[in-house]
CSV table of C-alpha atoms in Angstrom, one decimal:
chain,number,residue,atom,x,y,z
A,1167,ASP,CA,233.8,189.5,-10.1
A,1168,ALA,CA,233.4,190.5,-6.5
A,1169,ASP,CA,235.6,193.4,-7.2
A,1170,VAL,CA,232.9,194.8,-9.4
A,1171,THR,CA,229.4,195.3,-7.8
A,1172,GLN,CA,225.9,196.4,-9.4
A,1173,THR,CA,222.7,197.4,-7.6
A,1174,PRO,CA,220.0,196.4,-7.9
A,1175,ARG,CA,220.4,193.1,-9.4
A,1176,ASN,CA,217.2,193.1,-10.4
A,1177,ARG,CA,214.4,196.0,-11.0
A,1178,ILE,CA,210.9,195.8,-12.5
A,1179,THR,CA,209.3,199.5,-13.4
A,1180,LYS,CA,207.0,201.0,-15.2
A,1181,THR,CA,207.2,203.1,-18.5
A,1182,GLY,CA,208.3,206.8,-18.1
A,1183,LYS,CA,210.0,206.2,-14.6
A,1184,ARG,CA,213.4,207.3,-13.9
A,1185,ILE,CA,215.8,204.5,-13.2
A,1186,MET,CA,219.3,204.6,-11.6
A,1187,LEU,CA,221.7,201.6,-11.8
A,1188,GLU,CA,224.7,201.7,-9.6
A,1189,CYS,CA,228.1,200.2,-10.2
A,1190,SER,CA,231.1,200.2,-7.9
A,1191,GLN,CA,234.4,198.7,-8.2
A,1192,THR,CA,237.3,198.1,-5.7
A,1193,LYS,CA,239.8,197.3,-8.4
A,1194,GLY,CA,241.3,200.5,-8.6
A,1195,HIS,CA,240.5,200.8,-12.3
A,1196,ASP,CA,240.3,204.3,-14.1
A,1197,ARG,CA,238.1,203.0,-16.9
A,1198,MET,CA,234.5,202.0,-16.5
A,1199,TYR,CA,231.7,201.0,-19.0
A,1200,TRP,CA,228.1,200.4,-19.0
A,1201,TYR,CA,226.8,197.5,-21.4
A,1202,ARG,CA,223.5,196.6,-22.5
A,1203,GLN,CA,222.7,192.9,-23.4
A,1204,ASP,CA,219.4,191.8,-25.0
A,1205,PRO,CA,218.5,188.1,-24.7
A,1206,GLY,CA,220.5,185.9,-26.9
A,1207,LEU,CA,222.5,188.7,-28.4
A,1208,GLY,CA,225.8,190.2,-27.7
A,1209,LEU,CA,227.0,193.4,-25.8
A,1210,GLN,CA,226.2,196.9,-26.8
A,1211,LEU,CA,228.5,199.4,-25.2
A,1212,ILE,CA,226.2,202.6,-23.9
A,1213,TYR,CA,228.9,204.8,-22.3
A,1214,TYR,CA,232.3,204.7,-21.0
A,1215,SER,CA,234.5,206.8,-18.9
A,1216,PHE,CA,238.3,206.8,-18.6
A,1217,ASP,CA,238.6,208.7,-15.6
A,1218,VAL,CA,236.4,210.8,-13.3
A,1219,LYS,CA,236.2,214.0,-15.7
A,1220,ASP,CA,235.8,211.9,-18.6
A,1221,ILE,CA,232.4,210.4,-20.4
A,1222,ASN,CA,232.0,209.1,-23.7
A,1223,LYS,CA,229.2,207.8,-25.5
A,1224,GLY,CA,228.9,204.4,-27.0
A,1225,GLU,CA,227.0,203.0,-29.9
A,1226,ILE,CA,223.5,203.2,-28.1
A,1227,SER,CA,223.8,206.1,-25.8
A,1228,ASP,CA,220.2,207.4,-26.7
A,1229,GLY,CA,217.9,207.2,-23.7
A,1230,TYR,CA,220.7,206.9,-21.4
A,1231,SER,CA,222.8,209.3,-19.3
A,1232,VAL,CA,225.7,208.4,-17.0
A,1233,SER,CA,227.6,209.8,-14.0
A,1234,ARG,CA,231.0,209.3,-12.8
A,1235,GLN,CA,230.7,210.4,-9.0
A,1236,ALA,CA,234.3,209.2,-8.2
A,1237,GLN,CA,236.9,206.6,-9.2
A,1238,ALA,CA,235.0,203.9,-8.0
A,1239,LYS,CA,231.7,204.8,-9.0
A,1240,PHE,CA,229.8,205.0,-12.4
A,1241,SER,CA,225.8,205.3,-12.5
A,1242,LEU,CA,223.6,204.6,-15.3
A,1243,SER,CA,220.5,206.6,-15.5
A,1244,LEU,CA,217.4,206.0,-17.8
A,1245,GLU,CA,215.6,209.4,-17.5
A,1246,SER,CA,212.2,207.9,-18.9
A,1247,ALA,CA,212.3,204.3,-19.3
A,1248,ILE,CA,210.7,202.5,-22.0
A,1249,PRO,CA,209.6,198.9,-22.6
A,1250,ASN,CA,212.4,198.3,-25.2
A,1251,GLN,CA,214.8,199.2,-22.6
A,1252,THR,CA,214.3,195.9,-20.9
A,1253,ALA,CA,217.6,194.3,-21.0
A,1254,LEU,CA,220.5,193.0,-18.9
A,1255,TYR,CA,222.9,195.7,-17.9
A,1256,PHE,CA,226.4,195.0,-17.3
A,1257,CYS,CA,229.1,197.5,-15.7
A,1258,ALA,CA,232.7,196.5,-16.4
A,1259,THR,CA,236.2,198.1,-15.5
A,1260,SER,CA,239.7,198.0,-17.1
A,1261,ASP,CA,243.1,199.0,-16.6
A,1262,PRO,CA,244.9,199.7,-19.8
A,1263,GLY,CA,248.4,199.9,-18.0
A,1264,GLY,CA,248.0,196.5,-16.4
A,1265,PRO,CA,249.5,193.1,-16.9
A,1266,THR,CA,246.5,192.2,-19.1
A,1267,GLY,CA,246.4,195.1,-21.3
A,1268,ASP,CA,242.8,196.7,-21.5
A,1269,THR,CA,241.1,193.5,-20.1
A,1270,GLN,CA,237.4,194.1,-18.8
A,1271,TYR,CA,236.3,192.9,-15.7
A,1272,PHE,CA,232.3,192.7,-15.5
A,1273,GLY,CA,230.1,193.0,-12.6
A,1274,PRO,CA,227.3,190.6,-11.9
A,1275,GLY,CA,224.7,192.3,-13.8
A,1276,THR,CA,221.4,194.1,-13.5
A,1277,ARG,CA,218.2,192.6,-15.1
A,1278,LEU,CA,215.8,195.6,-16.0
A,1279,THR,CA,212.2,195.1,-16.9
A,1280,VAL,CA,210.1,198.1,-18.1
A,1281,LEU,CA,206.3,197.4,-18.2
B,89,GLY,CA,232.1,199.0,-30.3
B,90,GLU,CA,230.8,196.9,-33.1
B,91,SER,CA,227.2,195.9,-34.0
B,92,VAL,CA,226.0,192.9,-32.2
B,93,GLY,CA,222.5,193.0,-33.4
B,94,LEU,CA,222.7,189.4,-35.0
B,95,HIS,CA,221.3,186.4,-33.1
B,96,LEU,CA,224.3,184.3,-31.6
B,97,PRO,CA,225.6,181.3,-33.6
B,98,THR,CA,225.6,178.0,-31.8
B,99,LEU,CA,228.1,175.0,-32.0
B,100,SER,CA,227.1,171.8,-30.5
B,101,VAL,CA,229.8,169.6,-29.3
B,102,GLN,CA,229.9,166.0,-27.7
B,103,GLU,CA,231.1,165.8,-24.0
B,104,GLY,CA,234.6,164.9,-24.2
B,105,ASP,CA,235.2,166.0,-27.5
B,106,ASN,CA,237.5,168.9,-28.2
B,107,SER,CA,235.7,172.4,-29.3
B,108,ILE,CA,236.8,175.0,-31.6
B,109,ILE,CA,235.1,178.3,-31.6
B,110,ASN,CA,236.3,180.8,-34.2
B,111,CYS,CA,236.1,184.5,-34.6
B,112,ALA,CA,237.1,187.4,-37.4
B,113,TYR,CA,238.3,190.3,-36.3
B,114,SER,CA,238.0,193.5,-38.1
B,115,ASN,CA,240.6,195.9,-37.4
B,116,SER,CA,244.2,195.2,-38.8
B,117,ALA,CA,245.6,197.6,-36.3
B,118,SER,CA,244.6,195.6,-33.3
B,119,ASP,CA,247.3,193.9,-31.5
B,120,TYR,CA,245.6,192.7,-28.4
B,121,PHE,CA,242.7,189.9,-28.4
B,122,ILE,CA,241.0,188.5,-25.5
B,123,TRP,CA,238.3,185.6,-25.3
B,124,TYR,CA,235.6,185.5,-22.8
B,125,LYS,CA,233.1,183.2,-21.5
B,126,GLN,CA,229.7,184.1,-20.4
B,127,GLU,CA,227.6,181.8,-18.4
B,128,SER,CA,223.8,182.0,-18.5
B,129,GLY,CA,222.8,185.1,-16.1
B,130,LYS,CA,226.4,186.1,-15.3
B,131,GLY,CA,228.8,188.9,-16.8
B,132,PRO,CA,231.4,187.9,-19.3
B,133,GLN,CA,234.7,186.3,-17.8
B,134,PHE,CA,238.3,186.6,-19.1
B,135,ILE,CA,239.5,183.3,-20.2
B,136,ILE,CA,242.7,183.9,-22.1
B,137,ASP,CA,244.4,186.5,-24.2
B,138,ILE,CA,246.9,186.7,-26.7
B,139,ARG,CA,249.2,189.6,-28.1
B,140,SER,CA,250.0,190.1,-31.9
B,141,ASN,CA,253.6,189.0,-31.7
B,142,MET,CA,252.6,185.7,-31.0
B,143,ASP,CA,250.4,183.0,-32.6
B,144,LYS,CA,249.6,180.6,-30.4
B,145,ARG,CA,248.9,180.7,-26.5
B,146,GLN,CA,247.9,178.0,-24.2
B,147,GLY,CA,246.2,178.1,-21.1
B,148,GLN,CA,244.8,175.1,-19.0
B,149,ARG,CA,242.8,173.2,-21.4
B,150,VAL,CA,242.1,176.2,-24.0
B,151,THR,CA,244.5,177.2,-26.4
B,152,VAL,CA,244.2,180.6,-28.5
B,153,LEU,CA,245.4,180.9,-32.0
B,154,LEU,CA,246.0,183.8,-34.1
B,155,ASN,CA,246.2,184.2,-37.8
B,156,LYS,CA,247.0,188.0,-38.3
B,157,THR,CA,247.2,187.1,-42.5
B,158,VAL,CA,243.7,186.3,-42.6
B,159,LYS,CA,242.5,188.5,-39.2
B,160,HIS,CA,241.2,185.3,-37.7
B,161,LEU,CA,241.1,184.2,-33.9
B,162,SER,CA,240.1,180.7,-32.4
B,163,LEU,CA,239.5,179.3,-29.2
B,164,GLN,CA,240.1,175.7,-28.6
B,165,ILE,CA,238.6,174.0,-25.6
B,166,ALA,CA,240.5,170.5,-25.0
B,167,ALA,CA,238.0,167.6,-23.4
B,168,THR,CA,235.1,169.7,-23.2
B,169,GLN,CA,233.0,169.3,-20.1
B,170,PRO,CA,229.2,170.3,-19.3
B,171,GLY,CA,230.6,173.3,-17.3
B,172,ASP,CA,232.0,174.7,-20.6
B,173,SER,CA,228.6,175.4,-21.9
B,174,ALA,CA,228.4,179.3,-22.2
B,175,VAL,CA,228.4,182.1,-25.0
B,176,TYR,CA,232.0,182.9,-25.9
B,177,PHE,CA,232.9,186.3,-27.2
B,178,CYS,CA,236.1,187.5,-28.8
B,179,ALA,CA,237.4,191.1,-28.4
B,180,GLU,CA,240.0,192.9,-30.1
B,181,ASN,CA,242.0,196.3,-29.0
B,182,ILE,CA,244.9,198.0,-29.6
B,183,MET,CA,247.3,198.2,-26.6
B,184,ASP,CA,248.0,201.6,-25.0
B,185,SER,CA,245.5,203.5,-26.8
B,186,ASN,CA,242.2,205.0,-26.4
B,187,TYR,CA,240.4,202.6,-28.5
B,188,GLN,CA,237.6,201.0,-27.4
B,189,LEU,CA,237.4,197.1,-27.1
B,190,ILE,CA,235.7,195.8,-30.1
B,191,TRP,CA,233.6,192.6,-29.4
B,192,GLY,CA,232.6,190.0,-31.6
B,193,ALA,CA,228.9,188.6,-31.9
B,194,GLY,CA,229.5,185.6,-29.6
B,195,THR,CA,229.1,181.9,-30.1
B,196,LYS,CA,226.8,179.9,-27.9
B,197,LEU,CA,228.6,176.3,-27.1
B,198,ILE,CA,226.4,173.5,-26.0
B,199,ILE,CA,227.6,170.2,-24.7
B,200,LYS,CA,225.7,167.0,-25.7
B,201,PRO,CA,226.0,164.3,-22.9
């Protein structure tokens, strides 16, 4: 969905490096999410935010942190990357008051490789 | 969210046949259900949704059936095409709440020529 963009799309880094993944949306949604997906598996929620002042841990938040700089921006950081954080990372937004309930709209993903 | 650490089940279907993908949901309080399609290398995309006051909803070539008694959801794809190859996820939620979407494990649909 072009309304949700992620940068970078691909990143290769080394163990111990700090990495930030950016997400921007033009949908005007209050809710934003970061998910991780490992090959052949489903989605795991890392963090989510219901508005600019709200940050909540998901099921796998250890090793990650987030910042909600504005309604339209939600960034994910890996303070000290490790190889088992190699995965596909998705940002999503939702609007629970919209016509399709809390349907989430996903960005194109960031493929992160930690060597 | 629910644990999604299991490898994806796979469904192989002949091109032109109908596909039925099943999902068991976990929370009896859930009243809103969504099917997503994820093509290789892309983010999940919304296909169709259904609210708990309905037991069937149809879209273009897709139908979702909801059985609240046994907490079961299914996605039917008519006349399956090669472009339907993807992983399909169901998700459940409680409308007008702060509850998170609960994601199903996903099913990989493979189309045989």
